[in-house]
PDB file of N, CA, C and O in Angstrom:
ATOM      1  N   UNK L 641      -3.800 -11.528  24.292  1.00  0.00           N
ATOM      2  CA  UNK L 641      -2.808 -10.983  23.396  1.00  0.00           C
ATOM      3  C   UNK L 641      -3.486  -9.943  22.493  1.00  0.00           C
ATOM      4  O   UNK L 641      -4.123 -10.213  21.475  1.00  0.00           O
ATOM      5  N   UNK L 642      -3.332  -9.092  22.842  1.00  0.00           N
ATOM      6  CA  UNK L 642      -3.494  -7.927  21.714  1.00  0.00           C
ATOM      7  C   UNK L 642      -3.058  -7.420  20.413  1.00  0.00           C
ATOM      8  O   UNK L 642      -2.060  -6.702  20.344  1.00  0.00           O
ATOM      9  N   UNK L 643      -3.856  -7.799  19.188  1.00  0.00           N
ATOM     10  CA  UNK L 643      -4.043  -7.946  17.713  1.00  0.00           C
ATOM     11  C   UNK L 643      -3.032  -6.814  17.071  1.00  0.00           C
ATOM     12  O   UNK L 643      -3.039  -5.642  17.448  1.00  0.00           O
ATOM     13  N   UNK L 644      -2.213  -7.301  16.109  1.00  0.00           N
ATOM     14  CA  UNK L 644      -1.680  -5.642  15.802  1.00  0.00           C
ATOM     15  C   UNK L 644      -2.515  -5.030  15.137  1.00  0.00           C
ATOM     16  O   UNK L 644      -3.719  -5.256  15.254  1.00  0.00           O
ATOM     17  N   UNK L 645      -1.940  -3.996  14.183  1.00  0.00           N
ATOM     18  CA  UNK L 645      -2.485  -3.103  13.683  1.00  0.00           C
ATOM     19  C   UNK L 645      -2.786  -3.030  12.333  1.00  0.00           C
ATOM     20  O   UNK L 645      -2.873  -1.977  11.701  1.00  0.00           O
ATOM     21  N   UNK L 646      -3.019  -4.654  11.686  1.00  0.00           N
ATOM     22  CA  UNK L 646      -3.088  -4.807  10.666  1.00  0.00           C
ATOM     23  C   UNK L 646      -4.047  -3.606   9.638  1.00  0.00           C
ATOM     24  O   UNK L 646      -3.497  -3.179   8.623  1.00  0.00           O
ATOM     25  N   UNK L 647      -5.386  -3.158   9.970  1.00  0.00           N
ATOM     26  CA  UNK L 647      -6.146  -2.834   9.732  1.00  0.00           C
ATOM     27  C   UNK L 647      -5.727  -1.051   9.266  1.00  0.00           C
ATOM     28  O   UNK L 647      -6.113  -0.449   8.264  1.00  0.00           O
ATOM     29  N   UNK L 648      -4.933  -0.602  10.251  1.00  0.00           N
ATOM     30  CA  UNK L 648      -4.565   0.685   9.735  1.00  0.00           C
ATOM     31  C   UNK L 648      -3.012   0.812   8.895  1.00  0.00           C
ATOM     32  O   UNK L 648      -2.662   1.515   7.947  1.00  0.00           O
ATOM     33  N   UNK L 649      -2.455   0.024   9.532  1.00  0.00           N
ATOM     34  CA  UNK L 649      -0.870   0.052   8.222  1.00  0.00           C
ATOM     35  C   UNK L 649      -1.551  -0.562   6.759  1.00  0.00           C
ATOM     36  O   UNK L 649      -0.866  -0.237   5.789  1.00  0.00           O
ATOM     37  N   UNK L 650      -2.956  -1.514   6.356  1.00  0.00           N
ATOM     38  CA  UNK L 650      -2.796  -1.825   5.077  1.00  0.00           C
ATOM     39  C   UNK L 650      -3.634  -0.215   4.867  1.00  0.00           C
ATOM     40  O   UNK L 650      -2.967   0.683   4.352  1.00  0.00           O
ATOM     41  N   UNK L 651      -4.961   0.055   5.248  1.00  0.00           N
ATOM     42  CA  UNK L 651      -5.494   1.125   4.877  1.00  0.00           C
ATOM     43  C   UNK L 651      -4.244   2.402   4.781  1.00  0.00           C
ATOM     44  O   UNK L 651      -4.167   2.987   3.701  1.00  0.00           O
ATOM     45  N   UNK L 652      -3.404   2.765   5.767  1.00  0.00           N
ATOM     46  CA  UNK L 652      -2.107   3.853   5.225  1.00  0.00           C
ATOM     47  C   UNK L 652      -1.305   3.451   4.041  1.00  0.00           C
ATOM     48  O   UNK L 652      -0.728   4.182   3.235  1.00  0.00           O
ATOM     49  N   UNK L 653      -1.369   2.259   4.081  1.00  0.00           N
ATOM     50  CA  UNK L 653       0.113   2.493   2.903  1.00  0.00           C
ATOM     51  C   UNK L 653      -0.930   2.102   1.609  1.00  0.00           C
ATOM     52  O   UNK L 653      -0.362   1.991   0.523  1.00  0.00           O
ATOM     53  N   UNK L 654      -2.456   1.878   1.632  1.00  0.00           N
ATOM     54  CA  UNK L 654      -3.295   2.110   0.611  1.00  0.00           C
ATOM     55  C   UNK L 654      -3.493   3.570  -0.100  1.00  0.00           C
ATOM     56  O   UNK L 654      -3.315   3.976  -1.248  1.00  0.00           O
ATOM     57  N   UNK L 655      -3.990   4.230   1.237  1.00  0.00           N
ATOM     58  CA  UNK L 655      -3.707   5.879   0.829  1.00  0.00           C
ATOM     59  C   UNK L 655      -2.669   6.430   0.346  1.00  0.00           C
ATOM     60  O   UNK L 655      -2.666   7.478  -0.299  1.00  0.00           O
ATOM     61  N   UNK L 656      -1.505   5.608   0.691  1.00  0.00           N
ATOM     62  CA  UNK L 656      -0.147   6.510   0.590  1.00  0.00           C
ATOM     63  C   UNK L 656      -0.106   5.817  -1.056  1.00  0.00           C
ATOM     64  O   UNK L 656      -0.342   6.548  -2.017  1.00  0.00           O
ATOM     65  N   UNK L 657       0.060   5.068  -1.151  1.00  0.00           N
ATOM     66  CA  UNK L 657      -0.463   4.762  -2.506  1.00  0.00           C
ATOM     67  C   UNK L 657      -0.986   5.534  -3.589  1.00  0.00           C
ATOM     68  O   UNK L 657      -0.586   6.151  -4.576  1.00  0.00           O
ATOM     69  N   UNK L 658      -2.340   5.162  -2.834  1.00  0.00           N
ATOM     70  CA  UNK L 658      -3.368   6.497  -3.841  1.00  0.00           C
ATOM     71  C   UNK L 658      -2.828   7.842  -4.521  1.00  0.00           C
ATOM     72  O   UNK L 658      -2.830   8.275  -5.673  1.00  0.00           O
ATOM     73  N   UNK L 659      -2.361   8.310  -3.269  1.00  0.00           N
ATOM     74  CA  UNK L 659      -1.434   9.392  -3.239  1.00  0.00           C
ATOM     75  C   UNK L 659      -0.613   9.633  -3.976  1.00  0.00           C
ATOM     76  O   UNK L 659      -0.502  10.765  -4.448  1.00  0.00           O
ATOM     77  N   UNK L 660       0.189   8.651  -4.283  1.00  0.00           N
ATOM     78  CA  UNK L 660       1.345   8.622  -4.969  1.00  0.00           C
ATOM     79  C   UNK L 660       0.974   8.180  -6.490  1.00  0.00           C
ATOM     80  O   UNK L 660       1.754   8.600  -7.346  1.00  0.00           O
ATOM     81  N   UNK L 661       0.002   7.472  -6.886  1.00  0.00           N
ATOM     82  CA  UNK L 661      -0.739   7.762  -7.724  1.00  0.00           C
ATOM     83  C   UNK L 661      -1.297   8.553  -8.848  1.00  0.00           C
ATOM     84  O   UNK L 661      -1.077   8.488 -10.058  1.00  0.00           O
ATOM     85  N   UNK L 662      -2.183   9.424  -8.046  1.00  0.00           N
ATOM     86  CA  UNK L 662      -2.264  11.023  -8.439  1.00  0.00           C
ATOM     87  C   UNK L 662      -1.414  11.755  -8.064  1.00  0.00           C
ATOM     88  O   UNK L 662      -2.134  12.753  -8.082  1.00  0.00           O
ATOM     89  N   UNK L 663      -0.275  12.210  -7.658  1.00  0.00           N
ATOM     90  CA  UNK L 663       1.056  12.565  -7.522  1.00  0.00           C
ATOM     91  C   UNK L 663       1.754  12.264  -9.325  1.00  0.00           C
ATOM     92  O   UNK L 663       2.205  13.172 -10.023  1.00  0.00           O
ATOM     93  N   UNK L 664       1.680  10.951  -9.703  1.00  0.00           N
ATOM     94  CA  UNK L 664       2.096  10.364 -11.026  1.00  0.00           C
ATOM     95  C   UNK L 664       1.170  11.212 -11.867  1.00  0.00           C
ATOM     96  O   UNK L 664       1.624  12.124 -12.558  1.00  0.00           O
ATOM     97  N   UNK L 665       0.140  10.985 -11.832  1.00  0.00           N
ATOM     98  CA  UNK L 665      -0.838  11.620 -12.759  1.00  0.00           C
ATOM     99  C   UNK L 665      -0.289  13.002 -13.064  1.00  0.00           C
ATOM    100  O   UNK L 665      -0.051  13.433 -14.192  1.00  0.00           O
ATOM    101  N   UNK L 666      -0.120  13.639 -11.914  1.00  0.00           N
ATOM    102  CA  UNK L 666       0.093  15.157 -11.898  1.00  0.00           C
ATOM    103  C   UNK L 666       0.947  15.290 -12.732  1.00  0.00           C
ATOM    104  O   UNK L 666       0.727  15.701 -13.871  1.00  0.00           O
ATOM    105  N   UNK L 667       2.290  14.890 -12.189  1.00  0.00           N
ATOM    106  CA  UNK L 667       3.885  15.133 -13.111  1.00  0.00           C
ATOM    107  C   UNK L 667       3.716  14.918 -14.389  1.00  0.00           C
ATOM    108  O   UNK L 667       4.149  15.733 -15.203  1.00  0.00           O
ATOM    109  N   UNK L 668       2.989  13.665 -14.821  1.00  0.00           N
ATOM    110  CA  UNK L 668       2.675  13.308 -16.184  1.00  0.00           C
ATOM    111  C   UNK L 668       2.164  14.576 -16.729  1.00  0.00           C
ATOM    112  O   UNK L 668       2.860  15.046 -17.629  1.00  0.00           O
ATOM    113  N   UNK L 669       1.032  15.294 -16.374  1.00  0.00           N
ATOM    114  CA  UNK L 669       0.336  16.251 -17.233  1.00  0.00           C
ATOM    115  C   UNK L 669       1.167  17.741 -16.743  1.00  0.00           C
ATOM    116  O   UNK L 669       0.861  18.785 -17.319  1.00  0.00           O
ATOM    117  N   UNK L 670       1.994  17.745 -15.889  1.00  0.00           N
ATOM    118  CA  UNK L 670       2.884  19.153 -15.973  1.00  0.00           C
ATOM    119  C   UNK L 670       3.826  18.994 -16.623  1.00  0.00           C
ATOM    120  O   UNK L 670       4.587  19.953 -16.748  1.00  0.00           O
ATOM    121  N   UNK L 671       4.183  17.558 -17.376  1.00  0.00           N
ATOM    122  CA  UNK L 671       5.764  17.606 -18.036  1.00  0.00           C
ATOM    123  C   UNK L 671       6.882  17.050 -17.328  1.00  0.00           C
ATOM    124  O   UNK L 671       7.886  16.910 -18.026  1.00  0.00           O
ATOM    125  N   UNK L 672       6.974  16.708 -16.169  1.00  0.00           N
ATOM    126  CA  UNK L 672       7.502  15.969 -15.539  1.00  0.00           C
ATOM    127  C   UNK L 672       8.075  14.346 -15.594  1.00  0.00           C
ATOM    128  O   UNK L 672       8.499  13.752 -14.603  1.00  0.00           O
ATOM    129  N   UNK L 673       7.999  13.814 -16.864  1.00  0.00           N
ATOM    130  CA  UNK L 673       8.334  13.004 -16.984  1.00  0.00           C
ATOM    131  C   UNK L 673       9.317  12.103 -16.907  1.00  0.00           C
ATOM    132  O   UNK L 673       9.112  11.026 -17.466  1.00  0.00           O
ATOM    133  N   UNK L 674      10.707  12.330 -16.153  1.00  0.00           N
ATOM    134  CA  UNK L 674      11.652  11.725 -15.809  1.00  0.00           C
ATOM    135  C   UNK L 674      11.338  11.159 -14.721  1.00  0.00           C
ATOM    136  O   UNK L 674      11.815  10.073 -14.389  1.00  0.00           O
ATOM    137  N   UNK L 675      10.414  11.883 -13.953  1.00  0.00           N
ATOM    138  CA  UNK L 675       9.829  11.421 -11.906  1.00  0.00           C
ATOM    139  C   UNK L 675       8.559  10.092 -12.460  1.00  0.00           C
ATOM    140  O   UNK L 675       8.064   9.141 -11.857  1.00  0.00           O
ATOM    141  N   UNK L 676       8.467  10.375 -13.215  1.00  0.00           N
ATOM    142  CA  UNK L 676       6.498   9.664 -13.253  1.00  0.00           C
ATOM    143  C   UNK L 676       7.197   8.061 -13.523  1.00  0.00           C
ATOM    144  O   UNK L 676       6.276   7.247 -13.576  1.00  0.00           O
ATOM    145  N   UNK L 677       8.223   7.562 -13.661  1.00  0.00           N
ATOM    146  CA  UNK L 677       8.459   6.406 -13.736  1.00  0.00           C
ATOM    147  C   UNK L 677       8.405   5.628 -12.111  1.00  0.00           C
ATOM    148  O   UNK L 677       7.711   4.661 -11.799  1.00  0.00           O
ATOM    149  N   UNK L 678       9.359   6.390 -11.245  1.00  0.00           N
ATOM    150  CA  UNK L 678       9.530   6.074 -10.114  1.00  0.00           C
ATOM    151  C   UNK L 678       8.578   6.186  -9.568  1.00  0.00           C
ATOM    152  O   UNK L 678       8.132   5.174  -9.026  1.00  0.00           O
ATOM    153  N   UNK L 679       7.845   7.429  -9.459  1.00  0.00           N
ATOM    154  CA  UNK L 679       6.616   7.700  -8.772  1.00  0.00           C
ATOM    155  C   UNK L 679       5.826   6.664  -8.738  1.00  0.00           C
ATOM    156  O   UNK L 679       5.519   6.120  -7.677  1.00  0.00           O
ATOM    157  N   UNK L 680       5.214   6.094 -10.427  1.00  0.00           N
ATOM    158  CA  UNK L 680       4.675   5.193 -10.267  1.00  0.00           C
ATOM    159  C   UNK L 680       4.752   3.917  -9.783  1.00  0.00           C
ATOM    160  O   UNK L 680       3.770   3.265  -9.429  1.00  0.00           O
ATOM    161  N   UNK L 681       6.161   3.447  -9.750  1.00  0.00           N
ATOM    162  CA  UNK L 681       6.555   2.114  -9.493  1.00  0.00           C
ATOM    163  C   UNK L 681       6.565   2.356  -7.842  1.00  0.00           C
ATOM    164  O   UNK L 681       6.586   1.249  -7.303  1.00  0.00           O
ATOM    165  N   UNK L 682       6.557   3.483  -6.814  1.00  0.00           N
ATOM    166  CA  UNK L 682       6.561   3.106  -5.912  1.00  0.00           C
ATOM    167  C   UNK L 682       5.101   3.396  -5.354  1.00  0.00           C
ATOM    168  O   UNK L 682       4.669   3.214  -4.216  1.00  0.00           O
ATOM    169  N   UNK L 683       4.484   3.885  -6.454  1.00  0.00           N
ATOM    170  CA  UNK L 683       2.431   3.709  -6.030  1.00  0.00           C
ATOM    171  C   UNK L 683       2.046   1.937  -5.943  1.00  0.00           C
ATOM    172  O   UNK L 683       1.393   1.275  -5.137  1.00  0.00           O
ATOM    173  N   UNK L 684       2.695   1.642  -7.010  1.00  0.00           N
ATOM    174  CA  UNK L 684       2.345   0.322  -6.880  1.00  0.00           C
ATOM    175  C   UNK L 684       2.728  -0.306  -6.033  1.00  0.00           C
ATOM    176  O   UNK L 684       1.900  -0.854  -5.305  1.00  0.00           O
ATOM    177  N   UNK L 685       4.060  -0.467  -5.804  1.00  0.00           N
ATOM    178  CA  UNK L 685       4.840  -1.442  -4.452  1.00  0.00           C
ATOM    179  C   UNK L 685       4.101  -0.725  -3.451  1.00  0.00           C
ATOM    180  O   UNK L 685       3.290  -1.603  -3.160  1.00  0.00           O
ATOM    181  N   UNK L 686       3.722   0.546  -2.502  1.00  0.00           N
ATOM    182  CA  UNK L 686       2.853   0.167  -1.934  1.00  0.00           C
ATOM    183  C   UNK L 686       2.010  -0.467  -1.912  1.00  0.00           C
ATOM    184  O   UNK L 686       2.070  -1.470  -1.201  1.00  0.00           O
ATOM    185  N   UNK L 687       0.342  -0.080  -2.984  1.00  0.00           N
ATOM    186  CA  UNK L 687      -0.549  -1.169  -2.923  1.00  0.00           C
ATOM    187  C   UNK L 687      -0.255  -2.548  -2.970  1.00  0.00           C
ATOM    188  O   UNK L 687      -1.192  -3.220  -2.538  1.00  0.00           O
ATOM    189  N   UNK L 688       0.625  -3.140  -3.307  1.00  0.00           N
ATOM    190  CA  UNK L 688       1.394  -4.638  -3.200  1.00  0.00           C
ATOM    191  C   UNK L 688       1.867  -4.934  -1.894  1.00  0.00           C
ATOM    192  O   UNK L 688       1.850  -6.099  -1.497  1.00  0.00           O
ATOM    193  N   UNK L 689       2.424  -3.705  -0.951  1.00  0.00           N
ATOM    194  CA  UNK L 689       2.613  -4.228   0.381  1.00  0.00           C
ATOM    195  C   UNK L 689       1.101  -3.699   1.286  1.00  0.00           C
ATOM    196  O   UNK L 689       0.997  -3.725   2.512  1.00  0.00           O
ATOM    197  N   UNK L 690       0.173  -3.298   0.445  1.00  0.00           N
ATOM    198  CA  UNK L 690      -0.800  -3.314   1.307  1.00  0.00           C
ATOM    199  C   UNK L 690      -1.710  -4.387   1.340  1.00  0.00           C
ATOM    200  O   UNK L 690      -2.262  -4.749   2.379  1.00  0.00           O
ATOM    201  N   UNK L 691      -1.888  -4.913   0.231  1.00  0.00           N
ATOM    202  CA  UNK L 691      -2.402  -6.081  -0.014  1.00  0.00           C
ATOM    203  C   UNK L 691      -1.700  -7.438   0.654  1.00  0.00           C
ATOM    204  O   UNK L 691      -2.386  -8.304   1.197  1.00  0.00           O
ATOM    205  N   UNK L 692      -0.592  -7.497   0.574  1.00  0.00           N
ATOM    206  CA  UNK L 692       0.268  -8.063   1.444  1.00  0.00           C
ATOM    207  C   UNK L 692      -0.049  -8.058   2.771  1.00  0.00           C
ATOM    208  O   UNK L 692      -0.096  -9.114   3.401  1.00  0.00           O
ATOM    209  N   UNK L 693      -0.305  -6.853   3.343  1.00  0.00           N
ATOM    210  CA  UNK L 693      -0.504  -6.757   4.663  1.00  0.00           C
ATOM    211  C   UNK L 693      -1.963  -7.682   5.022  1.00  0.00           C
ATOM    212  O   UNK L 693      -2.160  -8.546   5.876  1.00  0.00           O
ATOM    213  N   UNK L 694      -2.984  -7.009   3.833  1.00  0.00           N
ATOM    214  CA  UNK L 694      -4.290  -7.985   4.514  1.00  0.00           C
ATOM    215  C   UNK L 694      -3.992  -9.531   4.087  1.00  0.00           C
ATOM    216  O   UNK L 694      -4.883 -10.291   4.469  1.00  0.00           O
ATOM    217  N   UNK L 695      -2.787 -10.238   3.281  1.00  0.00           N
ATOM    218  CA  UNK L 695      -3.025 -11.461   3.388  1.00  0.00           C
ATOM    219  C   UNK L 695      -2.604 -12.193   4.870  1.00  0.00           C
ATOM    220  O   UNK L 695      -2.993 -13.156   5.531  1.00  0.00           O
ATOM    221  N   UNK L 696      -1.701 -11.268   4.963  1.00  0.00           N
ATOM    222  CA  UNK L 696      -0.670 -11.564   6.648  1.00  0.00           C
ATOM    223  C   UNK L 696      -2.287 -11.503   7.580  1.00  0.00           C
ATOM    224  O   UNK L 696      -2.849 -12.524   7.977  1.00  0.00           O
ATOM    225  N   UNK L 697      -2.759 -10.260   7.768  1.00  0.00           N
ATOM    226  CA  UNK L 697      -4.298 -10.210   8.474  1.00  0.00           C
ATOM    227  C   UNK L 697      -4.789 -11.907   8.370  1.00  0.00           C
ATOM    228  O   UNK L 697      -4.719 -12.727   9.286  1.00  0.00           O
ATOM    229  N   UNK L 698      -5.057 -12.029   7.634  1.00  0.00           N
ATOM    230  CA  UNK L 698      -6.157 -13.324   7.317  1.00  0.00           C
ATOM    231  C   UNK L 698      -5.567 -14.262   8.044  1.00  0.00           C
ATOM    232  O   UNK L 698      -6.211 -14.902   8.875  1.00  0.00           O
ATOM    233  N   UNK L 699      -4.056 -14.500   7.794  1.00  0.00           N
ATOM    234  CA  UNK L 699      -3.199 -15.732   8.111  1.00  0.00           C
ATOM    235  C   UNK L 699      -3.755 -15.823   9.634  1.00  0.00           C
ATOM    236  O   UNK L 699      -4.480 -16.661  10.171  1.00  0.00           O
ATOM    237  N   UNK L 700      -2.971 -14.315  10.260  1.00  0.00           N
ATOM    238  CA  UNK L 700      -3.058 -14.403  11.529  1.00  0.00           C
ATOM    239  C   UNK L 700      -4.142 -14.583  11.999  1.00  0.00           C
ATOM    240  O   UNK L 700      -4.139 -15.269  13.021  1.00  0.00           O
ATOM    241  N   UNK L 701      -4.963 -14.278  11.697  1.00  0.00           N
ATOM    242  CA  UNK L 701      -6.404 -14.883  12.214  1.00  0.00           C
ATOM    243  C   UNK L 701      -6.924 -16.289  12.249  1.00  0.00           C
ATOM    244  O   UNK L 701      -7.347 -17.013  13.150  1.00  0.00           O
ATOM    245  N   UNK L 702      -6.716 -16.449  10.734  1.00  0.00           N
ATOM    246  CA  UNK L 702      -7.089 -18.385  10.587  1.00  0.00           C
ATOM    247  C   UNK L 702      -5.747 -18.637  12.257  1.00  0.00           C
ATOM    248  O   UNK L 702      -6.087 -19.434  13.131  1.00  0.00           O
ATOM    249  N   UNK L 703      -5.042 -18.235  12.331  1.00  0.00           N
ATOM    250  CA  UNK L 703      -3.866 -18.754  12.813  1.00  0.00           C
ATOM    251  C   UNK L 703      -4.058 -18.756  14.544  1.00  0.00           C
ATOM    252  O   UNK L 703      -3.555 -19.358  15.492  1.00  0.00           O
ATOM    253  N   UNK L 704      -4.892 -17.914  14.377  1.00  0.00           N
ATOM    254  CA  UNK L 704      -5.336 -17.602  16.101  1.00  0.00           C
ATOM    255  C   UNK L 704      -6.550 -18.126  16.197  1.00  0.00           C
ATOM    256  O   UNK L 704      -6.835 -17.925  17.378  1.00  0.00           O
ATOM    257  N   UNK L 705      -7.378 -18.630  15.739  1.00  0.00           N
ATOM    258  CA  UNK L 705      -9.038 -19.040  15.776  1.00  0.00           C
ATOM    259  C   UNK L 705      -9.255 -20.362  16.157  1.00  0.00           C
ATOM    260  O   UNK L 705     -10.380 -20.814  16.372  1.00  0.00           O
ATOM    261  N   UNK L 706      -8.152 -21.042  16.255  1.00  0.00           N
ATOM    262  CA  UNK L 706      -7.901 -22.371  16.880  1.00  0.00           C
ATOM    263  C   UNK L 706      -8.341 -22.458  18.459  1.00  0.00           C
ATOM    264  O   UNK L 706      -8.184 -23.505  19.087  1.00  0.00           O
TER     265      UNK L 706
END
């Protein structure tokens, strides 16, 4: 059975994250401040579903090592 792809969807939606991140940063210091709320709240819910993703990783592993 071949493993998914845990390893690159948490690392993407880490970057995409990041991204979105400094994206926030930006708007903040051009004045943009009506966006930098959302922006940020969806930097975070990524890193939260990326982290998410490596707990699912772990599971499936303890879960297959039997």
């Amino acid at each position: 059975m071949k493993q998914p792809p845990f390893a690159a969807l948490s690392t993407g939606l880490a970057m995409f994250g990041t991204a979105l991140g400094f994206l926030a940063l930006q708007l903040r210091a051009n004045g943009y401040e009506p966006y930098v709320e959302s922006v940020a709240t969806t930097s975070v819910l990524m890193w939260t579903t990326a982290c998410l993703t490596v707990v699912t990783w772990v599971r499936y592993r303890q879960q297959n090592s039997d």
